[in-house]
CSV table of C-alpha atoms in Angstrom, one decimal:
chain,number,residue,atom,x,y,z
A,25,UNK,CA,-32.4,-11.2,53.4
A,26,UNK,CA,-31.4,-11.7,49.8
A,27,UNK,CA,-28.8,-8.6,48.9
A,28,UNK,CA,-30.2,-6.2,46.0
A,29,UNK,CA,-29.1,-7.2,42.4
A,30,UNK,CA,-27.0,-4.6,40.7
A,31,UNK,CA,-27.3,-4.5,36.5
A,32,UNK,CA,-24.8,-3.9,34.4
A,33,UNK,CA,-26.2,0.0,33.8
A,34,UNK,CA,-26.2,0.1,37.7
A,35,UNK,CA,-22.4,-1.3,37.5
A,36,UNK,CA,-21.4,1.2,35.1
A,37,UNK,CA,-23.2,3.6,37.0
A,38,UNK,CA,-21.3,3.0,40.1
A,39,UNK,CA,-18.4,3.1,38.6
A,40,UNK,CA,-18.9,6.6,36.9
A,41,UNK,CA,-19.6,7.9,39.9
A,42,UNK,CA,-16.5,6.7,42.1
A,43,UNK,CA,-14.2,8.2,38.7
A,44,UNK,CA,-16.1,11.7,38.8
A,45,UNK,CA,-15.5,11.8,42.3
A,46,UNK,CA,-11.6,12.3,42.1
A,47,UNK,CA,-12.0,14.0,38.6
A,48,UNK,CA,-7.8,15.9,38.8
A,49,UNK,CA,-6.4,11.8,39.7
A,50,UNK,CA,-8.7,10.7,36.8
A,51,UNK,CA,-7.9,13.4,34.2
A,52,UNK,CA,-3.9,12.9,35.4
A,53,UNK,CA,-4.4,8.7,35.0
A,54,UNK,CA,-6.4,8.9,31.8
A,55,UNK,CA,-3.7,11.1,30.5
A,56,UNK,CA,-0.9,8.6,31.1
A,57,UNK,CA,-3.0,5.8,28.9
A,58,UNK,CA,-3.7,8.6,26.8
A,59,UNK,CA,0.0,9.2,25.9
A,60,UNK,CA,1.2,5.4,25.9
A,61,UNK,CA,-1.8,5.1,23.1
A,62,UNK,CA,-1.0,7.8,20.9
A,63,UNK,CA,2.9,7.5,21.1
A,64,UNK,CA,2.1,3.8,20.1
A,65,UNK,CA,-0.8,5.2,17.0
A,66,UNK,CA,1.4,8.3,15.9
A,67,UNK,CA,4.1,6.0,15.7
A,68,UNK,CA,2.2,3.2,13.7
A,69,UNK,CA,0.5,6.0,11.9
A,70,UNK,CA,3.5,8.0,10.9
A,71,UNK,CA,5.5,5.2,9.5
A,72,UNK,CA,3.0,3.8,7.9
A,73,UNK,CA,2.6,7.1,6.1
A,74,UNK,CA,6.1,6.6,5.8
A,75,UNK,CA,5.4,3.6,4.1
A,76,UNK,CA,3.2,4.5,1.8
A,77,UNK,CA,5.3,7.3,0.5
A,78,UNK,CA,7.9,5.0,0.4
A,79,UNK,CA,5.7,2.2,-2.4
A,80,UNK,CA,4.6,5.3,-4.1
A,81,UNK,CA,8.4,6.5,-4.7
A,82,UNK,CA,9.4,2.6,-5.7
A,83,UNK,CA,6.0,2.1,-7.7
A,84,UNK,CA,7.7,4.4,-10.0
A,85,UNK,CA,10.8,2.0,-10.2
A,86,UNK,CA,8.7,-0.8,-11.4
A,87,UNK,CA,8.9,-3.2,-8.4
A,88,UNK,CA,6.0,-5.2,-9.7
A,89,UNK,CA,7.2,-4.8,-13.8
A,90,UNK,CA,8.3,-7.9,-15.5
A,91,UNK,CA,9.6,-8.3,-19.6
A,92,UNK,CA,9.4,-11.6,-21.3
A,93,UNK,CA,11.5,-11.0,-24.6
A,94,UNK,CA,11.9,-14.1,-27.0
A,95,UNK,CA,15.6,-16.3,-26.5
A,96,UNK,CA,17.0,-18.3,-28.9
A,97,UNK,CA,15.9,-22.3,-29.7
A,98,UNK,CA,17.6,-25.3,-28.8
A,99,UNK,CA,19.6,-25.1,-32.3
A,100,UNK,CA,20.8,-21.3,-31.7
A,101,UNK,CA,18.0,-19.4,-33.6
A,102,UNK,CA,16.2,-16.4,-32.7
A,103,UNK,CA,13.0,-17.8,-31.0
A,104,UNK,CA,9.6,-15.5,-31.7
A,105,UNK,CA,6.7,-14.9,-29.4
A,106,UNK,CA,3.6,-16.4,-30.2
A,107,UNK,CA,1.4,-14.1,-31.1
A,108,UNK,CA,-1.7,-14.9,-28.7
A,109,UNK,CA,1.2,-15.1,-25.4
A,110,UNK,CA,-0.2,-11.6,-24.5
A,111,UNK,CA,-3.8,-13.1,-23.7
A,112,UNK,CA,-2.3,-15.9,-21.9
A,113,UNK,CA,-0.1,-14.1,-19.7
A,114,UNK,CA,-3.3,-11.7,-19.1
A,115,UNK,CA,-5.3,-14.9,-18.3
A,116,UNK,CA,-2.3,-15.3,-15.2
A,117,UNK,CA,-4.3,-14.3,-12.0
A,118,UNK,CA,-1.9,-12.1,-10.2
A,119,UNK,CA,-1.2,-10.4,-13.5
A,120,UNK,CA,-2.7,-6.8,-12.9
A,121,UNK,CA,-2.1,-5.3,-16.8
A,122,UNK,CA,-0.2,-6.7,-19.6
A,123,UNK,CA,1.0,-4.6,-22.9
A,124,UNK,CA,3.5,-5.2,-25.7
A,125,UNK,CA,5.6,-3.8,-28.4
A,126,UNK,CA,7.3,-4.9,-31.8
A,127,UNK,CA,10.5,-4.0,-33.7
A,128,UNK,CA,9.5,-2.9,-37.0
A,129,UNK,CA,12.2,-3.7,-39.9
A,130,UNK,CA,11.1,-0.3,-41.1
A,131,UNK,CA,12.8,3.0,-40.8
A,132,UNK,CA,11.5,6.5,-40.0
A,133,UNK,CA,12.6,9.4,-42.0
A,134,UNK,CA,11.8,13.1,-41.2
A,135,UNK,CA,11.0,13.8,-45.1
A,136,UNK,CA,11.2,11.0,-48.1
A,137,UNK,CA,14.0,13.1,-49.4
A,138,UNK,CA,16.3,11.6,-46.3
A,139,UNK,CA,18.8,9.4,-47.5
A,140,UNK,CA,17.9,5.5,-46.8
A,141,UNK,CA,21.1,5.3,-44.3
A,142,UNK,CA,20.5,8.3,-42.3
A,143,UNK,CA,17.9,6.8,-39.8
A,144,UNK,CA,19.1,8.8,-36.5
A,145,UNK,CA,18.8,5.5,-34.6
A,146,UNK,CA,15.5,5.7,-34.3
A,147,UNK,CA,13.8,2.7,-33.7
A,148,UNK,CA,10.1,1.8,-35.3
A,149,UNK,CA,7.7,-0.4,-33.2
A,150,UNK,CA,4.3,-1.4,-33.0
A,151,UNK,CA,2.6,-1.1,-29.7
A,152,UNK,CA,-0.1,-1.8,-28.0
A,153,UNK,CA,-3.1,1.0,-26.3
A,154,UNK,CA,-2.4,0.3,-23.1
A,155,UNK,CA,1.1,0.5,-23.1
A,156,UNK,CA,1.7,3.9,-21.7
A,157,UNK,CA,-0.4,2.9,-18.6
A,158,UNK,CA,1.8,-1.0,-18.4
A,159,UNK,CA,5.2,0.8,-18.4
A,160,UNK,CA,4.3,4.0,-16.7
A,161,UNK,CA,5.3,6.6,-19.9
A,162,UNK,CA,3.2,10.2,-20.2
A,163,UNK,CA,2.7,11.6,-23.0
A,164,UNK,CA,4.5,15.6,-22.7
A,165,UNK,CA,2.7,17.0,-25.9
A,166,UNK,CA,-0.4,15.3,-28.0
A,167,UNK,CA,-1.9,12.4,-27.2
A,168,UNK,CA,-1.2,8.8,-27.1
A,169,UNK,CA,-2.4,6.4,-29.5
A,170,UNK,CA,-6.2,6.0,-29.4
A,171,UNK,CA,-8.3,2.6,-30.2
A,172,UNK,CA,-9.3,4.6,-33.7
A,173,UNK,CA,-5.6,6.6,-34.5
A,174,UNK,CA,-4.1,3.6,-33.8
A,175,UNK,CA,-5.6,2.2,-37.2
A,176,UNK,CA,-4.6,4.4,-38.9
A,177,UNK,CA,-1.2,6.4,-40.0
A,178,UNK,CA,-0.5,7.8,-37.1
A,179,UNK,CA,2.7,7.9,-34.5
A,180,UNK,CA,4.0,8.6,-31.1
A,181,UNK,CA,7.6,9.4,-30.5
A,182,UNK,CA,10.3,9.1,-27.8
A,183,UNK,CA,11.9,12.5,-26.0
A,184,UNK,CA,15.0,11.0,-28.1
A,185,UNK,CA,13.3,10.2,-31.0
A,186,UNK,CA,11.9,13.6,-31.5
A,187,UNK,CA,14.9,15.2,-30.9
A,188,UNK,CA,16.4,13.5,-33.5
A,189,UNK,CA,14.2,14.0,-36.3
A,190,UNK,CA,14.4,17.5,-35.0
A,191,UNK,CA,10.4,18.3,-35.4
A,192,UNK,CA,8.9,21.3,-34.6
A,193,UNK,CA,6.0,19.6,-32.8
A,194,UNK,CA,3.5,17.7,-33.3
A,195,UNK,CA,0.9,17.4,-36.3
A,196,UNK,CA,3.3,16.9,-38.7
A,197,UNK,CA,4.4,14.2,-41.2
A,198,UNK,CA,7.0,11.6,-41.1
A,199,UNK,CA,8.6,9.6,-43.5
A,200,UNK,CA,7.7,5.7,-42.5
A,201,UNK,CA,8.5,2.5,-44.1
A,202,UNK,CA,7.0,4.6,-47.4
A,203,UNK,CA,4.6,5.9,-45.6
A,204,UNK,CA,3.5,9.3,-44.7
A,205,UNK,CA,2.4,9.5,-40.9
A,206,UNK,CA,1.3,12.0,-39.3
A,207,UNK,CA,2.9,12.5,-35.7
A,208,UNK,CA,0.5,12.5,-32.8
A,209,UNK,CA,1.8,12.3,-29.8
A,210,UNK,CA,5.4,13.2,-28.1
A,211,UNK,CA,6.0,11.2,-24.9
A,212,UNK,CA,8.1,12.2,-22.0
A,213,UNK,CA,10.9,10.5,-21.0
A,214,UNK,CA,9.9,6.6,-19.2
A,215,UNK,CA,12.7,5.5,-17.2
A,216,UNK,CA,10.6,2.4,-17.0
A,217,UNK,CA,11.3,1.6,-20.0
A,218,UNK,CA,14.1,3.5,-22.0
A,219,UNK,CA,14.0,2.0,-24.9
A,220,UNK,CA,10.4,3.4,-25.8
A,221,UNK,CA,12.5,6.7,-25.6
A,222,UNK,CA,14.2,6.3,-29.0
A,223,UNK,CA,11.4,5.0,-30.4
A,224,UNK,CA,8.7,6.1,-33.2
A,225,UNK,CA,5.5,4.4,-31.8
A,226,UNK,CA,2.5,2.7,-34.1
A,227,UNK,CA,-0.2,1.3,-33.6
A,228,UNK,CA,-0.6,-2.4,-34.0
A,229,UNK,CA,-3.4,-2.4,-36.2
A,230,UNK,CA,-2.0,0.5,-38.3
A,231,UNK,CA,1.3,-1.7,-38.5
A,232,UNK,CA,-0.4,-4.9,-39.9
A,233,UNK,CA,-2.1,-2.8,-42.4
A,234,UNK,CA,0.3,-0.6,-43.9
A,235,UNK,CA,3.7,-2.2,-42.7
A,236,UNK,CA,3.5,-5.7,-43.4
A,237,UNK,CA,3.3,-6.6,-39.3
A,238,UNK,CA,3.2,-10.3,-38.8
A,239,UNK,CA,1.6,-9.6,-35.5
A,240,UNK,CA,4.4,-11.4,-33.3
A,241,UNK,CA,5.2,-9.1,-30.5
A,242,UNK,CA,9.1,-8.4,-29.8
A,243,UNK,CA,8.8,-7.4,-26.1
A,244,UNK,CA,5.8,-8.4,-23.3
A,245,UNK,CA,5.2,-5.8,-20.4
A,246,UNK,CA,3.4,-7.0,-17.7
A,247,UNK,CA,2.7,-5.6,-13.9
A,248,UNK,CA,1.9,-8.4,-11.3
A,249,UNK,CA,0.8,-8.1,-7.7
A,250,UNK,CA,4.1,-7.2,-5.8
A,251,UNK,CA,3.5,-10.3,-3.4
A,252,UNK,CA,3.5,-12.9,-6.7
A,253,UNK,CA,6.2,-11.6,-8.8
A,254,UNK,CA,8.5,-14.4,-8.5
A,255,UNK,CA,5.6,-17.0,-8.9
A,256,UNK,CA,4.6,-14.8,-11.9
A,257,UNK,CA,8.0,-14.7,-12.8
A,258,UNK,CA,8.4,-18.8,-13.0
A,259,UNK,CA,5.6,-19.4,-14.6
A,260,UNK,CA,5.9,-17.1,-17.4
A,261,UNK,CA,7.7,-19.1,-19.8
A,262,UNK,CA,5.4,-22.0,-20.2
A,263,UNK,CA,2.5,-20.0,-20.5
A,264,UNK,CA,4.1,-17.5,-22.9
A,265,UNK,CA,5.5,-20.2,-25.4
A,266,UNK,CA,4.3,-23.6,-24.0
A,267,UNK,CA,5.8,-25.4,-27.1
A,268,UNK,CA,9.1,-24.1,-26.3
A,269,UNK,CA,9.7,-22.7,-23.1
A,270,UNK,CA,13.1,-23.0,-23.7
A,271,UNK,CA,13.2,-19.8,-26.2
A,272,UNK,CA,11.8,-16.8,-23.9
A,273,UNK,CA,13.2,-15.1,-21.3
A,274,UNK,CA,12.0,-13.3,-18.8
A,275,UNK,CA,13.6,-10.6,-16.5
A,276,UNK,CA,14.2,-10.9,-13.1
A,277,UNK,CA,12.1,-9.1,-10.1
A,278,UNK,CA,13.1,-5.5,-10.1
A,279,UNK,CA,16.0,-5.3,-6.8
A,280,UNK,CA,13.4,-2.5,-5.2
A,281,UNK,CA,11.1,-4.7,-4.7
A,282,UNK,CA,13.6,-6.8,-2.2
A,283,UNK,CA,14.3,-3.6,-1.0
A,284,UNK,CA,10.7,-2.8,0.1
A,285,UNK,CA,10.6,-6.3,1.6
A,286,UNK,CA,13.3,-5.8,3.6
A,287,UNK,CA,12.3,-2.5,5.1
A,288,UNK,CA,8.3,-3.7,5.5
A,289,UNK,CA,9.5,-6.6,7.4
A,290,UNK,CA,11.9,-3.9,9.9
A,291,UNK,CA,9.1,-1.6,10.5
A,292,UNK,CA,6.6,-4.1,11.7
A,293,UNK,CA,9.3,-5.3,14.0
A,294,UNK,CA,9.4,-2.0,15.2
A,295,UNK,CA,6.0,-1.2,15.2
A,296,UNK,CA,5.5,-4.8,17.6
A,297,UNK,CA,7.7,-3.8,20.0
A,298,UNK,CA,7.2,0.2,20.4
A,299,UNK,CA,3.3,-1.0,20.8
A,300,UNK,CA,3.9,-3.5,23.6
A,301,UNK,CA,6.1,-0.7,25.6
A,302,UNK,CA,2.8,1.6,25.4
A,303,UNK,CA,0.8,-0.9,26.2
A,304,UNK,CA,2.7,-1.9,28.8
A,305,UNK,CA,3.2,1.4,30.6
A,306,UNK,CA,-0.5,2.5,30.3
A,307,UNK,CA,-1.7,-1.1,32.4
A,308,UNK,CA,0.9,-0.1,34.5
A,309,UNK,CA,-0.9,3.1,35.0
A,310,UNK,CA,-4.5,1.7,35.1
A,311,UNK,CA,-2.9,-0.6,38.0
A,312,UNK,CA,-1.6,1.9,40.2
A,313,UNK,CA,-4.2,4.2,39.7
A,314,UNK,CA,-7.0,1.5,41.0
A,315,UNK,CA,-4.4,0.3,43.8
A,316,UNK,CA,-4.5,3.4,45.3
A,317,UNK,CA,-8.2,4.0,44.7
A,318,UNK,CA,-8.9,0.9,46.4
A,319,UNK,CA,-6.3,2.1,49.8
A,320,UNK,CA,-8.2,5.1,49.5
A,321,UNK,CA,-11.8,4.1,49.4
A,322,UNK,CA,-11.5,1.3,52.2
A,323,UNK,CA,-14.3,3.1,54.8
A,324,UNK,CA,-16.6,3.6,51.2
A,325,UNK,CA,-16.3,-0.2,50.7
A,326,UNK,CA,-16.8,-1.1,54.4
A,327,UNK,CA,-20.0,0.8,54.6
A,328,UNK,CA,-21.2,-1.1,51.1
A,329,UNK,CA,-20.7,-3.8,52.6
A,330,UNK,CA,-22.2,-3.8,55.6
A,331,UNK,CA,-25.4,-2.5,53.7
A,332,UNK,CA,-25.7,-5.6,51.9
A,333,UNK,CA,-22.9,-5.2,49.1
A,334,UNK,CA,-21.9,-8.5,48.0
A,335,UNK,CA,-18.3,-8.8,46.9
A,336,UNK,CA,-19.4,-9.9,43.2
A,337,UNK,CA,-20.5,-6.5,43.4
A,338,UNK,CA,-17.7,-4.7,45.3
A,339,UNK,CA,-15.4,-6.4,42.2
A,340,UNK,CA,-18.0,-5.2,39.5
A,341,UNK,CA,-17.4,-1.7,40.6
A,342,UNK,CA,-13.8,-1.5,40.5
A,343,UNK,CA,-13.6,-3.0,37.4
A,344,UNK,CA,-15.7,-1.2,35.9
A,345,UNK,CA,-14.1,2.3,36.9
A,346,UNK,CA,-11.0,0.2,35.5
A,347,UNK,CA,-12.9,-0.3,32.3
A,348,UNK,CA,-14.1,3.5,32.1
A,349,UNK,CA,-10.3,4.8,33.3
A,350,UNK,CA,-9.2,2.9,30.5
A,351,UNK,CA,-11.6,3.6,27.6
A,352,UNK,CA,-11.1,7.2,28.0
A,353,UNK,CA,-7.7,7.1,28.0
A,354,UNK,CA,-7.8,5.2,24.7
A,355,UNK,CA,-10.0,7.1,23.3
A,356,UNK,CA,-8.2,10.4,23.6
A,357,UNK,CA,-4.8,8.6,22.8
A,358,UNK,CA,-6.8,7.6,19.6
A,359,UNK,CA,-8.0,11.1,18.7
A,360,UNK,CA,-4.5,12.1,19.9
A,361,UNK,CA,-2.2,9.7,17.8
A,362,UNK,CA,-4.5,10.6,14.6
A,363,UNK,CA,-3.9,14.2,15.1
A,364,UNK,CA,0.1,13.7,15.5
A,365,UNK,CA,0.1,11.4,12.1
A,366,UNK,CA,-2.0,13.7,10.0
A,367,UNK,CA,-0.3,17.1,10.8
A,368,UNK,CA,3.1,14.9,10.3
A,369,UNK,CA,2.8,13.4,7.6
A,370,UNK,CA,0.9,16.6,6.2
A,371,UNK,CA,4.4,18.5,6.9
A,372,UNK,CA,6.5,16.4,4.9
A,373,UNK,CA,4.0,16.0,2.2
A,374,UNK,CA,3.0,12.5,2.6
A,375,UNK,CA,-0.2,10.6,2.0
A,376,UNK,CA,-1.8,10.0,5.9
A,377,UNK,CA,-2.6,6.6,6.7
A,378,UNK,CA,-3.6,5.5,10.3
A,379,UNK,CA,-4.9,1.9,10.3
A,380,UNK,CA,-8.4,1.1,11.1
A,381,UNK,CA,-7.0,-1.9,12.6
A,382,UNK,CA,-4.4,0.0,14.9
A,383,UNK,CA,-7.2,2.2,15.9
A,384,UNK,CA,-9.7,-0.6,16.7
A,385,UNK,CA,-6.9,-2.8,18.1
A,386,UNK,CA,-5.5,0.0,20.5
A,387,UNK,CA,-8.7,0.7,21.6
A,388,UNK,CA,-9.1,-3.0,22.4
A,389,UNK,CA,-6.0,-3.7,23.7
A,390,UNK,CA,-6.6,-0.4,26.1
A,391,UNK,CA,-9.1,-2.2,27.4
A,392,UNK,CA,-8.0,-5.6,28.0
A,393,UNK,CA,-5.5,-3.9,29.6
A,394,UNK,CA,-7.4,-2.1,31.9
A,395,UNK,CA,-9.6,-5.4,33.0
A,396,UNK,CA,-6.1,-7.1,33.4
A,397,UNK,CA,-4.6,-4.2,35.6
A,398,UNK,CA,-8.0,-3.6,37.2
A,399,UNK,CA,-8.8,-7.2,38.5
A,400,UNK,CA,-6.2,-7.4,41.1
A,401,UNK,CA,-7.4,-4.3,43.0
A,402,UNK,CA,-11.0,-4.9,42.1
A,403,UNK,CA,-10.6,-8.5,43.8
A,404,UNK,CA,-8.7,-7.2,46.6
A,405,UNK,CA,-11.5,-4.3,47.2
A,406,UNK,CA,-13.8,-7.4,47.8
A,407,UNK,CA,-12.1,-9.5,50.2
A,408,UNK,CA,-12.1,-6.8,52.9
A,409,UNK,CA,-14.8,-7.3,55.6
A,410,UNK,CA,-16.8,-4.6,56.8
A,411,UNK,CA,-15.2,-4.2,60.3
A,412,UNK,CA,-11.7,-4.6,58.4
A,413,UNK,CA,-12.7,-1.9,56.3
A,414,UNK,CA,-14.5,0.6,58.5
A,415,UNK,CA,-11.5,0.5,61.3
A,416,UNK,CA,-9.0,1.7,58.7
A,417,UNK,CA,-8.8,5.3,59.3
């Protein structure tokens, strides 16, 4: 007599129906995984929150900002930028935005009645549209230069700057390298870039046209994905100036960014080893909670078996309550460790982040685990014969 074939719907069936018949052991087991899988999520979630916060706060140091400036030639002479270097380094694939500036030898006066040596160190420069969103400045009154103000007389000043001419605000007139502009814009103060702080702002068209601007920038901004900055870095010279290399220089990798390095490369340490412990202790769970099933349940497998169970079957049982025990322990520890993350990271005012991939992964893992744990009982529950089984009392 050929025994009865069992699907995998009958499997899982079977296996349903052995976990709801103990539902306070299951509840309690499930709860264990449940646990292990959320302590491992919240604490993935939570510092990766963490992290997040953390690039945001050293975003605003300029980890990924680098300057290229013109050196001096071979013979000792001031080098000059070439005045298409701020296409090329755009064309540079990691480079995310690229800007510039240019010292004007003009001076700024608050009225033409200023005498020619009383400049308050204030410093005239071209610039560039994008600048404010290269460098990071805002703009605390007006506006910034716009694609049409910026051919015409118009300026933005530094905190500093307008201090020193000691204006009243903006729409007003400046004195400019005999010129009248008409201020625009007053920025706050960019710690990015301080020099822009003492620093009466034009735009580059409006500087070729009314201030004699030769069109060579002075100093090159340029933002880079954090992961290239020191390939960007190497490569800047020769693609700014590739006739003379030798005459730009280029600043070094801002020391946050080594910073964040270090500390992404501690927490995933961390993270790797606080995950295997959950892991760990939820199989260990799944295990003895199947174990004892199995010790339990030794007169229910006897009389499967002698009506016709195989033992391929007796196994597909067991492993799949180990299966079930184990997905609904990782599904609440999912649901669990996302709650913990967002109303933590919600407390300390942080952006919440909880991987996809942790999710996914922990959920998988979970269940790998629970096969793994599962398959010693489920193959023990299969080698006992039927008299072996139904003598046990």
């Amino acid at each position: 007599m050929r025994p009865a074939r069992l699907g995998p719907t009958d499997i899982v069936l079977l296996g349903a129906a052995g976990l709801r018949s103990r539902p306070l052991r299951v509840f309690l087991s499930a709860l264990g995984i449940a646990i292990g899988i959320a302590a491992m999520l919240a604490v993935v979630g939570i510092s990766t929150s963490s992290r997040a916060e953390l690039d945001r706060t050293l975003a605003q140091l300029g980890t990924n900002l680098l300057t290229v400036a013109p050196g001096e030639t071979l013979s000792g002479d001031d080098a000059a930028l070439p005045e298409e270097s701020i296409a090329m380094i755009g064309r540079i694939a990691p480079v995310e935005t690229v800007s510039a500036t240019a010292t004007l030898e003009v001076s700024v006066y608050r009225n033409d009645h200023v005498p020619r040596g009383q400049t308050s160190s204030v410093e005239v420069m071209a610039a560039h549209t994008d600048l404010p969103s290269t460098v990071g400045a805002t703009i605390h009154s007006g506006s910034w230069l716009s694609p049409v103000t910026a051919t015409y007389p118009g300026v933005v000043l530094g905190d500093t700057a307008a201090r020193r001419l000691d204006l009243p605000g903006i729409g007003v007139r400046v004195w400019l390298g005999g010129q009248w502009y008409t201020v625009v814009g007053v920025l706050n103060p960019a710690p990015l870039a301080p020099e822009l702080n003492s620093a009466a702002l034009v735009g580059w068209a409006s500087a070729r046209s009314y201030l004699d601007f030769d069109g060579h920038p002075t100093t090159v901004y340029l933002r880079a994905t954090e992961s290239q900055v020191t390939a960007v870095r190497d490569v800047l010279p020769r693609t700014t100036n590739p006739a003379q290399p030798s005459g730009v220089r280029v600043s070094r990798p801002s020391d946050a960014l080594a910073a964040k390095q270090a500390t992404d490369a501690a927490l995933n340490g961390l993270l790797l080893g606080l995950g295997a412990v959950a892991l760990v202790v939820g199989g260990v769970g799944v295990a003895n909670t199947m174990v004892i099933s199995v010790l339990e349940r030794r007169g229910e497998i006897g009389l499967r078996r002698s009506l016709g169970a195989t033992r391929r079957q007796i196994r597909g049982q067991f492993l799949a309550e180990s299966l079930l025990l184990s997905m609904l322990g990782g599904a609440g520890g999912t649901v669990l460790g996302s709650a913990v993350t967002g109303a933590y990271a919600y407390s300390q005012g942080w952006p919440t982040v909880v991987p996809p991939v942790a999710m996914a992964g922990g959920l998988g893992v979970t269940l790998l685990i629970g096969a793994v744990a599962g398959l010693y009982p489920a193959i023990r529950a299969s080698r006992l014969s039927p008299t072996e089984a139904l003598a046990t009392p």
